[in-house]
Amino acid sequence: MESILVLTHADETGEALTKASLEAVTAGKELSARLNASLTIGIVAVDATAANSLASSGARLLAVTGEAFAQPRYASDAAALQSLTRAANATIVLAPASSRFARVAAGVAHRLGGFIDTHITAIGGTETVEATRWFYRQRVEAVLTRDARPWFLLLDPGTHAAFAGQPAPAQIEQVAVQLPAPRTTVNGLRAPAQGAQTIRPDAKLLFVAGAGWTKKQPDGQIHITEAGELILGFLQHSGASLGSSKSLVDQGGEGEPVLPFLTHMNQIGQTGATPRHAKGLSTCCHGEEPHVVGWRFIGSRRAISLDPNCGWTRGKADVVYIADAFQVMAKVNAQLEATKS
Ligand SMILES: Cc1cc2nc3c(=O)[nH]c(=O)nc-3n(C[C@H](O)[C@H](O)[C@H](O)COP(=O)(O)OP(=O)(O)OC[C@H]3O[C@@H](n4cnc5c(N)ncnc54)[C@H](O)[C@@H]3O)c2cc1C
C-alpha cells in the first residue's frame, strides 16, 4: 500500500501556500483517492498560518516551521523535506517544481535512497502510479512507472487546478528538524520592479514578439522605439506575459538593434521555454518549428504576420492575420485604453 506525501511551501508573504503547492495538493488528493492510499501534506513555512488553507483537505498535516524556514536555503530546505518524508513514512512524494523545491528535491531523494522524476504533467493509474512527462522538448510524451521508493515526482506548475478549500484553523503535527550548522545567511531579496517583470506565468495570454519588430518596414526604415512602446503598452493594458523568438533575443549579441526589455529568459521554443497559457498571440514572428514547439501547451493560438506563407499559416495557428503588426497593435492598444477610460 502506498503512502502519499505532498510537499508544500509558503509564498513570500509566509502566510499562504504558493499556487504551485496547492496544485500539488490537488494531484495528491486525486492520486490517494484512486489508489485508496493515505495522504499526508507536509508544509515548510515560517509558522503554521499557511496550513489553514488545508484544513478541509482531509489529509494528515505535518509542518516544519521556524525562522530558518522563512527563506529558501539548500541546507535547511533539504533537511526539512528529509524530515517530513521520514515522518510521513512516504513511498510516493509529490512536490511542486518551484525554484525552492526543484533545487533540493533530487538531493533529498538521494539521501533517502529513493528516486526522482521531474517535469511531471499528469499522474494516472489505479493499481500503480503512472507518471506522465514530455521528452525531447515536448515532442514525445512518456508514461513512467518505477519500483524504487520513495519515488519523488516534481510536478510542473499549471498542470493541475489549485486546491481551494475553506480556510480554518488547521490541526497540524510539528516535525522536528536536525539542522546542520548554517553556512548561508539570507540577507534579503532583490527582484525587478513589478512593472519591469515581463514574464508572468499566471497570465491568461502569452504575447510573443518576433524579429520582424526590429526589421526594416515597408517604408525602408526600422522603428525600434515605436516597436518597444507598442509591445510594452500592450503588456501594460492586457497583463500578458512576454515571450520572444530566438532570433529577436539573439540580436543583441550580433550588435543589431534590440528591445532592451527582452532577454533569453523570454525565449519560447526548442531552446527556450514551453509556458502554459490559455491563449497566445504571435507578432512579427515567422512561426518556424523550433519556435512553435514551445507553444505545445498554449490553448488557442493567433498570429499576426506580413508573410502569407509563414509557418503559422501552415497549420500552426488557429487564426492568422496577414497584416502589419505595427498597425494592428496600435489599434488594439487604442481600444484597450479607450475601454479603461
Ligand atoms: C537547434 C535550433 C534551435 C532553435 N531554437 C529556437 C527556439 O527555442 N526559439 C525560437 O524562437 N527559435 C529557435 N530557433 C530558430 C528558429 O528556427 C527561427 O530562426 C526563429 O524562430 C525565427 O525568428 P523570427 O520568426 O522572430 O524571425 P524571422 O524568421 O526573421 O521572421 C520575422 C517575421 O516577421 C514578419 N514581419 C516583419 N515585419 C512585420 C510586420 N510589420 N508585421 C507583421 N509581421 C512582420 C516577417 O514577415 C517574418 O515572417 C532554433 C533553431 C535551431 C537550428
Short mmCIF file of C-alpha atoms and ligand atoms in Angstrom, two decimals:
data_model
loop_
_atom_site.label_atom_id
_atom_site.label_comp_id
_atom_site.label_asym_id
_atom_site.label_seq_id
_atom_site.Cartn_x
_atom_site.Cartn_y
_atom_site.Cartn_z
CA MET A 1 0.00 0.00 0.00
CA GLU A 2 1.40 3.39 -1.00
CA SER A 3 1.72 6.25 1.46
CA ILE A 4 1.45 9.59 -0.36
CA LEU A 5 3.09 12.79 0.80
CA VAL A 6 2.58 16.18 -0.83
CA LEU A 7 5.30 18.70 -0.02
CA THR A 8 4.27 22.36 0.02
CA HIS A 9 5.82 25.68 0.97
CA ALA A 10 4.67 29.20 1.77
CA ASP A 11 4.93 32.13 -0.63
CA GLU A 12 6.98 35.29 0.04
CA THR A 13 4.36 36.62 2.48
CA GLY A 14 4.82 33.49 4.59
CA GLU A 15 1.05 33.44 5.20
CA ALA A 16 -0.23 31.47 2.20
CA LEU A 17 0.92 28.43 0.28
CA THR A 18 2.13 29.02 -3.27
CA LYS A 19 -0.28 28.28 -6.14
CA ALA A 20 2.02 25.50 -7.37
CA SER A 21 1.92 23.94 -3.87
CA LEU A 22 -1.90 23.97 -3.94
CA GLU A 23 -1.81 22.35 -7.39
CA ALA A 24 0.33 19.55 -5.94
CA VAL A 25 -2.28 19.13 -3.18
CA THR A 26 -4.96 18.54 -5.85
CA ALA A 27 -2.73 15.96 -7.55
CA GLY A 28 -2.14 14.24 -4.19
CA LYS A 29 -5.85 14.14 -3.32
CA GLU A 30 -6.73 12.67 -6.72
CA LEU A 31 -3.98 10.05 -6.51
CA SER A 32 -4.77 8.99 -2.94
CA ALA A 33 -8.47 8.65 -3.81
CA ARG A 34 -7.66 6.49 -6.86
CA LEU A 35 -5.19 4.24 -5.02
CA ASN A 36 -7.18 4.27 -1.80
CA ALA A 37 -3.91 5.28 -0.11
CA SER A 38 -3.20 7.54 2.88
CA LEU A 39 -2.49 11.21 2.18
CA THR A 40 -0.18 13.45 4.19
CA ILE A 41 0.68 17.06 3.38
CA GLY A 42 3.99 18.49 4.55
CA ILE A 43 4.31 22.27 4.95
CA VAL A 44 7.53 24.28 5.09
CA ALA A 45 6.96 27.84 6.34
CA VAL A 46 7.98 30.37 8.97
CA ASP A 47 4.88 29.47 11.01
CA ALA A 48 1.73 27.38 10.70
CA THR A 49 -0.57 30.13 9.32
CA ALA A 50 -0.26 28.88 5.74
CA ALA A 51 -1.57 25.46 6.81
CA ASN A 52 -5.05 26.91 7.45
CA SER A 53 -5.85 26.73 3.73
CA LEU A 54 -5.52 22.93 4.02
CA ALA A 55 -7.89 22.47 6.98
CA SER A 56 -10.58 20.94 4.76
CA SER A 57 -8.19 18.79 2.72
CA GLY A 58 -8.91 15.68 4.78
CA ALA A 59 -5.17 14.93 4.87
CA ARG A 60 -2.80 14.49 7.80
CA LEU A 61 -0.87 17.75 8.09
CA LEU A 62 2.80 17.83 9.08
CA ALA A 63 4.71 21.08 9.37
CA VAL A 64 8.28 22.23 9.67
CA THR A 65 8.25 25.81 10.91
CA GLY A 66 10.62 28.39 12.31
CA GLU A 67 12.72 31.37 11.28
CA ALA A 68 15.18 29.06 9.49
CA PHE A 69 12.42 28.09 7.05
CA ALA A 70 11.22 31.60 6.24
CA GLN A 71 13.64 31.77 3.30
CA PRO A 72 14.76 29.18 0.76
CA ARG A 73 18.20 27.80 1.59
CA TYR A 74 19.54 24.46 0.38
CA ALA A 75 20.70 23.09 3.74
CA SER A 76 17.57 23.99 5.73
CA ASP A 77 15.08 23.10 2.96
CA ALA A 78 16.76 19.74 2.27
CA ALA A 79 16.74 18.89 5.98
CA ALA A 80 13.06 19.92 6.22
CA LEU A 81 11.95 17.75 3.28
CA GLN A 82 14.00 14.82 4.54
CA SER A 83 12.37 15.02 7.99
CA LEU A 84 8.87 15.39 6.53
CA THR A 85 9.31 12.39 4.21
CA ARG A 86 10.61 10.25 7.09
CA ALA A 87 7.83 11.38 9.45
CA ALA A 88 5.17 10.55 6.84
CA ASN A 89 6.79 7.21 6.01
CA ALA A 90 6.12 8.22 2.44
CA THR A 91 6.55 5.97 -0.57
CA ILE A 92 5.28 8.50 -3.14
CA VAL A 93 6.26 12.15 -2.71
CA LEU A 94 4.67 14.86 -4.86
CA ALA A 95 6.18 18.34 -4.85
CA PRO A 96 5.75 21.49 -6.94
CA ALA A 97 8.63 22.21 -9.33
CA SER A 98 9.12 25.63 -7.74
CA SER A 99 12.65 27.06 -7.70
CA ARG A 100 12.66 26.43 -3.93
CA PHE A 101 11.89 22.69 -4.13
CA ALA A 102 13.35 21.91 -7.56
CA ARG A 103 16.87 22.58 -6.32
CA VAL A 104 16.65 20.37 -3.22
CA ALA A 105 14.30 17.51 -4.19
CA ALA A 106 16.88 15.42 -6.07
CA GLY A 107 19.33 15.69 -3.16
CA VAL A 108 16.63 14.66 -0.69
CA ALA A 109 15.60 11.66 -2.84
CA HIS A 110 19.25 10.60 -2.95
CA ARG A 111 19.73 10.96 0.81
CA LEU A 112 16.68 8.75 1.39
CA GLY A 113 17.83 6.11 -1.10
CA GLY A 114 14.89 6.94 -3.36
CA PHE A 115 14.40 8.11 -6.93
CA ILE A 116 13.16 11.29 -8.56
CA ASP A 117 11.46 12.22 -11.83
CA THR A 118 10.91 15.82 -12.85
CA HIS A 119 8.61 17.79 -15.20
CA ILE A 120 5.66 15.53 -14.39
CA THR A 121 2.47 16.81 -16.04
CA ALA A 122 -0.06 14.14 -15.03
CA ILE A 123 -0.35 11.20 -12.66
CA GLY A 124 -2.54 8.25 -13.58
CA GLY A 125 -3.02 4.60 -12.64
CA THR A 126 -5.38 2.81 -10.28
CA GLU A 127 -3.21 -0.19 -9.29
CA THR A 128 0.14 1.53 -9.54
CA VAL A 129 1.46 5.08 -10.01
CA GLU A 130 1.89 6.16 -13.63
CA ALA A 131 3.63 9.49 -14.11
CA THR A 132 3.50 11.35 -17.42
CA ARG A 133 6.16 13.69 -18.74
CA TRP A 134 7.35 15.04 -22.07
CA PHE A 135 10.77 14.39 -23.58
CA TYR A 136 12.77 15.90 -26.43
CA ARG A 137 11.40 19.42 -25.97
CA GLN A 138 7.76 18.36 -25.65
CA ARG A 139 7.75 16.19 -28.78
CA VAL A 140 7.41 12.76 -27.13
CA GLU A 141 5.11 12.01 -24.20
CA ALA A 142 6.03 9.09 -21.94
CA VAL A 143 4.32 7.32 -19.04
CA LEU A 144 6.72 6.17 -16.31
CA THR A 145 6.33 3.57 -13.58
CA ARG A 146 9.03 2.70 -11.04
CA ASP A 147 9.55 0.19 -8.26
CA ALA A 148 12.02 2.40 -6.37
CA ARG A 149 10.64 4.03 -3.20
CA PRO A 150 10.42 6.72 -2.01
CA TRP A 151 9.64 7.97 -5.50
CA PHE A 152 9.72 11.77 -5.75
CA LEU A 153 7.67 13.40 -8.52
CA LEU A 154 8.19 17.10 -9.25
CA LEU A 155 5.02 18.49 -10.81
CA ASP A 156 5.22 21.19 -13.48
CA PRO A 157 3.20 24.24 -12.41
CA GLY A 158 -0.04 24.86 -14.32
CA THR A 159 -0.88 21.18 -14.83
CA HIS A 160 -3.45 20.82 -12.03
CA ALA A 161 -6.18 23.02 -10.58
CA ALA A 162 -5.11 24.67 -7.32
CA PHE A 163 -6.77 23.21 -4.20
CA ALA A 164 -9.24 25.78 -2.85
CA GLY A 165 -10.67 24.66 0.49
CA GLN A 166 -12.37 26.84 3.08
CA PRO A 167 -9.62 28.25 5.36
CA ALA A 168 -9.98 27.32 9.03
CA PRO A 169 -7.65 26.69 11.97
CA ALA A 170 -5.82 23.52 10.96
CA GLN A 171 -4.70 20.60 13.14
CA ILE A 172 -1.01 20.22 12.42
CA GLU A 173 1.73 17.98 13.75
CA GLN A 174 5.09 19.72 14.12
CA VAL A 175 8.08 17.80 12.80
CA ALA A 176 11.46 18.46 14.41
CA VAL A 177 14.43 19.02 12.09
CA GLN A 178 18.08 18.45 12.89
CA LEU A 179 19.65 21.46 11.17
CA PRO A 180 23.32 21.45 10.17
CA ALA A 181 25.37 24.47 11.27
CA PRO A 182 24.23 27.24 8.88
CA ARG A 183 26.77 28.38 6.26
CA THR A 184 24.37 30.57 4.26
CA THR A 185 22.66 33.66 5.56
CA VAL A 186 19.83 35.20 3.57
CA ASN A 187 20.27 38.97 3.69
CA GLY A 188 17.23 39.91 1.65
CA LEU A 189 15.54 39.66 -1.69
CA ARG A 190 16.26 41.68 -4.81
CA ALA A 191 13.63 41.50 -7.54
CA PRO A 192 12.79 43.64 -10.58
CA ALA A 193 10.16 46.32 -10.03
CA GLN A 194 6.64 44.98 -10.64
CA GLY A 195 6.22 46.80 -13.97
CA ALA A 196 9.60 45.61 -15.25
CA GLN A 197 8.74 41.94 -14.82
CA THR A 198 7.52 40.81 -18.24
CA ILE A 199 7.46 37.04 -17.65
CA ARG A 200 4.13 36.31 -15.98
CA PRO A 201 3.50 32.55 -15.77
CA ASP A 202 -0.04 33.05 -14.40
CA ALA A 203 -1.18 35.37 -17.23
CA LYS A 204 -4.03 34.16 -19.46
CA LEU A 205 -2.26 35.41 -22.58
CA LEU A 206 1.24 34.87 -23.97
CA PHE A 207 2.30 37.72 -26.28
CA VAL A 208 5.24 36.77 -28.49
CA ALA A 209 7.46 39.31 -30.20
CA GLY A 210 9.45 38.13 -33.21
CA ALA A 211 12.43 39.57 -35.05
CA GLY A 212 10.15 41.41 -37.50
CA TRP A 213 9.65 44.18 -34.93
CA THR A 214 13.26 45.29 -35.44
CA LYS A 215 13.48 44.73 -39.20
CA LYS A 216 13.15 47.30 -41.98
CA GLN A 217 9.49 48.01 -42.57
CA PRO A 218 7.75 48.76 -45.90
CA ASP A 219 8.93 52.42 -45.65
CA GLY A 220 12.57 51.17 -45.69
CA GLN A 221 13.18 52.23 -42.06
CA ILE A 222 13.40 50.42 -38.74
CA HIS A 223 11.06 51.61 -35.98
CA ILE A 224 12.58 50.18 -32.83
CA THR A 225 11.32 52.84 -30.40
CA GLU A 226 7.77 52.55 -31.69
CA ALA A 227 8.02 48.74 -31.52
CA GLY A 228 9.09 48.90 -27.87
CA GLU A 229 6.30 51.32 -26.98
CA LEU A 230 3.64 49.22 -28.72
CA ILE A 231 4.78 45.99 -27.05
CA LEU A 232 5.14 47.46 -23.55
CA GLY A 233 1.84 49.34 -23.96
CA PHE A 234 0.05 46.12 -24.81
CA LEU A 235 1.63 44.27 -21.88
CA GLN A 236 0.60 47.03 -19.52
CA HIS A 237 -3.01 47.11 -20.76
CA SER A 238 -3.51 43.35 -21.07
CA GLY A 239 -1.34 41.90 -18.28
CA ALA A 240 0.01 39.40 -20.83
CA SER A 241 3.29 37.55 -20.40
CA LEU A 242 6.03 38.45 -22.89
CA GLY A 243 7.69 35.77 -24.98
CA SER A 244 10.15 36.16 -27.81
CA SER A 245 11.60 34.27 -30.74
CA LYS A 246 15.24 33.23 -30.58
CA SER A 247 16.17 35.50 -33.48
CA LEU A 248 14.97 38.56 -31.64
CA VAL A 249 16.78 37.89 -28.35
CA ASP A 250 19.93 36.81 -30.18
CA GLN A 251 20.19 40.14 -31.97
CA GLY A 252 21.87 41.91 -29.03
CA GLY A 253 24.92 39.68 -29.35
CA GLU A 254 25.06 40.43 -33.08
CA GLY A 255 25.17 44.19 -32.48
CA GLU A 256 21.77 44.73 -34.15
CA PRO A 257 19.03 46.98 -32.77
CA VAL A 258 17.43 45.42 -29.69
CA LEU A 259 14.41 45.79 -27.49
CA PRO A 260 16.10 46.42 -24.11
CA PHE A 261 13.41 44.69 -22.01
CA LEU A 262 13.91 41.30 -23.73
CA THR A 263 16.38 38.67 -22.54
CA HIS A 264 16.92 34.99 -23.28
CA MET A 265 14.58 34.30 -20.36
CA ASN A 266 11.76 35.42 -22.67
CA GLN A 267 12.66 32.98 -25.42
CA ILE A 268 9.99 30.44 -26.33
CA GLY A 269 10.84 27.26 -28.19
CA GLN A 270 13.10 24.28 -28.54
CA THR A 271 15.99 26.01 -26.80
CA GLY A 272 13.72 28.26 -24.76
CA ALA A 273 10.66 27.89 -22.55
CA THR A 274 7.41 25.98 -23.00
CA PRO A 275 4.99 28.02 -20.88
CA ARG A 276 1.33 27.26 -20.17
CA HIS A 277 -1.21 29.94 -21.07
CA ALA A 278 -4.83 29.75 -22.24
CA LYS A 279 -4.12 31.91 -25.30
CA GLY A 280 -1.16 33.06 -27.37
CA LEU A 281 -0.66 35.93 -29.82
CA SER A 282 2.43 35.87 -32.01
CA THR A 283 3.55 39.07 -33.73
CA CYS A 284 6.25 39.67 -36.35
CA CYS A 285 7.41 36.07 -35.95
CA HIS A 286 7.70 33.52 -38.73
CA GLY A 287 6.40 30.53 -36.76
CA GLU A 288 9.20 28.09 -37.53
CA GLU A 289 9.08 24.66 -35.89
CA PRO A 290 11.94 25.25 -33.37
CA HIS A 291 9.93 28.22 -32.10
CA VAL A 292 6.42 26.74 -32.29
CA VAL A 293 7.44 23.60 -30.38
CA GLY A 294 7.49 25.89 -27.33
CA TRP A 295 3.77 26.58 -27.89
CA ARG A 296 2.82 22.98 -27.06
CA PHE A 297 0.75 24.00 -24.04
CA ILE A 298 -0.83 27.19 -25.43
CA GLY A 299 -4.56 26.55 -25.75
CA SER A 300 -5.62 28.90 -28.53
CA ARG A 301 -3.07 30.38 -30.97
CA ARG A 302 -3.25 33.51 -33.11
CA ALA A 303 -0.56 35.21 -35.17
CA ILE A 304 -0.04 38.49 -36.99
CA SER A 305 2.43 38.26 -39.84
CA LEU A 306 3.04 40.08 -43.10
CA ASP A 307 4.00 36.81 -44.75
CA PRO A 308 1.05 34.72 -46.01
CA ASN A 309 3.41 31.73 -46.30
CA CYS A 310 4.71 31.87 -42.73
CA GLY A 311 4.75 28.77 -40.52
CA TRP A 312 1.65 29.93 -38.62
CA THR A 313 -0.48 29.79 -41.77
CA ARG A 314 0.72 26.23 -42.38
CA GLY A 315 -1.44 24.74 -39.67
CA LYS A 316 0.40 26.03 -36.59
CA ALA A 317 -2.09 28.71 -35.55
CA ASP A 318 -5.89 28.71 -35.19
CA VAL A 319 -6.20 32.21 -36.65
CA VAL A 320 -3.62 34.18 -38.67
CA TYR A 321 -3.99 37.85 -39.52
CA ILE A 322 -1.95 38.73 -42.62
CA ALA A 323 -1.37 42.29 -41.55
CA ASP A 324 1.15 44.83 -40.31
CA ALA A 325 1.59 44.21 -36.59
CA PHE A 326 2.58 47.87 -36.01
CA GLN A 327 -0.83 48.98 -37.28
CA VAL A 328 -2.80 46.18 -35.62
CA MET A 329 -1.20 46.60 -32.18
CA ALA A 330 -1.56 50.40 -32.31
CA LYS A 331 -5.32 49.91 -32.86
CA VAL A 332 -5.58 47.20 -30.21
CA ASN A 333 -3.78 49.41 -27.66
CA ALA A 334 -6.02 52.37 -28.51
CA GLN A 335 -9.10 50.19 -27.97
CA LEU A 336 -7.77 48.83 -24.68
CA GLU A 337 -7.02 52.36 -23.50
CA ALA A 338 -10.50 53.54 -24.52
CA THR A 339 -12.10 50.61 -22.65
CA LYS A 340 -10.17 51.52 -19.49
CA SER A 341 -11.03 55.22 -19.50
C1 LIG B 1 18.77 23.98 -32.99
C2 LIG B 1 17.87 25.18 -33.13
C3 LIG B 1 17.14 25.59 -32.03
C4 LIG B 1 16.30 26.69 -32.13
N1 LIG B 1 15.57 27.07 -31.03
C5 LIG B 1 14.71 28.09 -31.14
C6 LIG B 1 13.90 28.49 -30.04
O1 LIG B 1 13.96 27.93 -28.95
N2 LIG B 1 13.05 29.53 -30.21
C7 LIG B 1 12.96 30.22 -31.40
O2 LIG B 1 12.18 31.17 -31.48
N3 LIG B 1 13.72 29.87 -32.44
C8 LIG B 1 14.59 28.85 -32.35
N4 LIG B 1 15.38 28.53 -33.41
C9 LIG B 1 15.39 29.47 -34.57
C10 LIG B 1 14.17 29.31 -35.46
O3 LIG B 1 14.40 28.27 -36.39
C11 LIG B 1 13.92 30.63 -36.24
O4 LIG B 1 15.10 31.03 -36.85
C12 LIG B 1 13.43 31.77 -35.36
O5 LIG B 1 12.33 31.36 -34.57
C13 LIG B 1 13.00 32.92 -36.29
O6 LIG B 1 12.60 34.02 -35.51
P1 LIG B 1 11.52 35.04 -36.06
O7 LIG B 1 10.38 34.30 -36.62
O8 LIG B 1 11.25 36.04 -34.99
O9 LIG B 1 12.35 35.85 -37.19
P2 LIG B 1 12.25 35.84 -38.77
O10 LIG B 1 12.41 34.47 -39.30
O11 LIG B 1 13.18 36.90 -39.21
O12 LIG B 1 10.75 36.28 -39.06
C14 LIG B 1 10.28 37.57 -38.87
C15 LIG B 1 8.86 37.61 -39.38
O13 LIG B 1 8.30 38.88 -39.09
C16 LIG B 1 7.43 39.23 -40.17
N5 LIG B 1 7.25 40.68 -40.11
C17 LIG B 1 8.16 41.66 -40.34
N6 LIG B 1 7.58 42.88 -40.15
C18 LIG B 1 6.29 42.65 -39.81
C19 LIG B 1 5.19 43.49 -39.51
N7 LIG B 1 5.31 44.83 -39.53
N8 LIG B 1 4.02 42.93 -39.19
C20 LIG B 1 3.88 41.57 -39.17
N9 LIG B 1 4.88 40.72 -39.45
C21 LIG B 1 6.07 41.26 -39.78
C22 LIG B 1 8.18 38.75 -41.40
O14 LIG B 1 7.26 38.58 -42.48
C23 LIG B 1 8.72 37.41 -40.90
O15 LIG B 1 7.79 36.36 -41.15
C24 LIG B 1 16.21 27.42 -33.34
C25 LIG B 1 16.94 26.98 -34.44
C26 LIG B 1 17.77 25.89 -34.35
C27 LIG B 1 18.55 25.46 -35.55
#
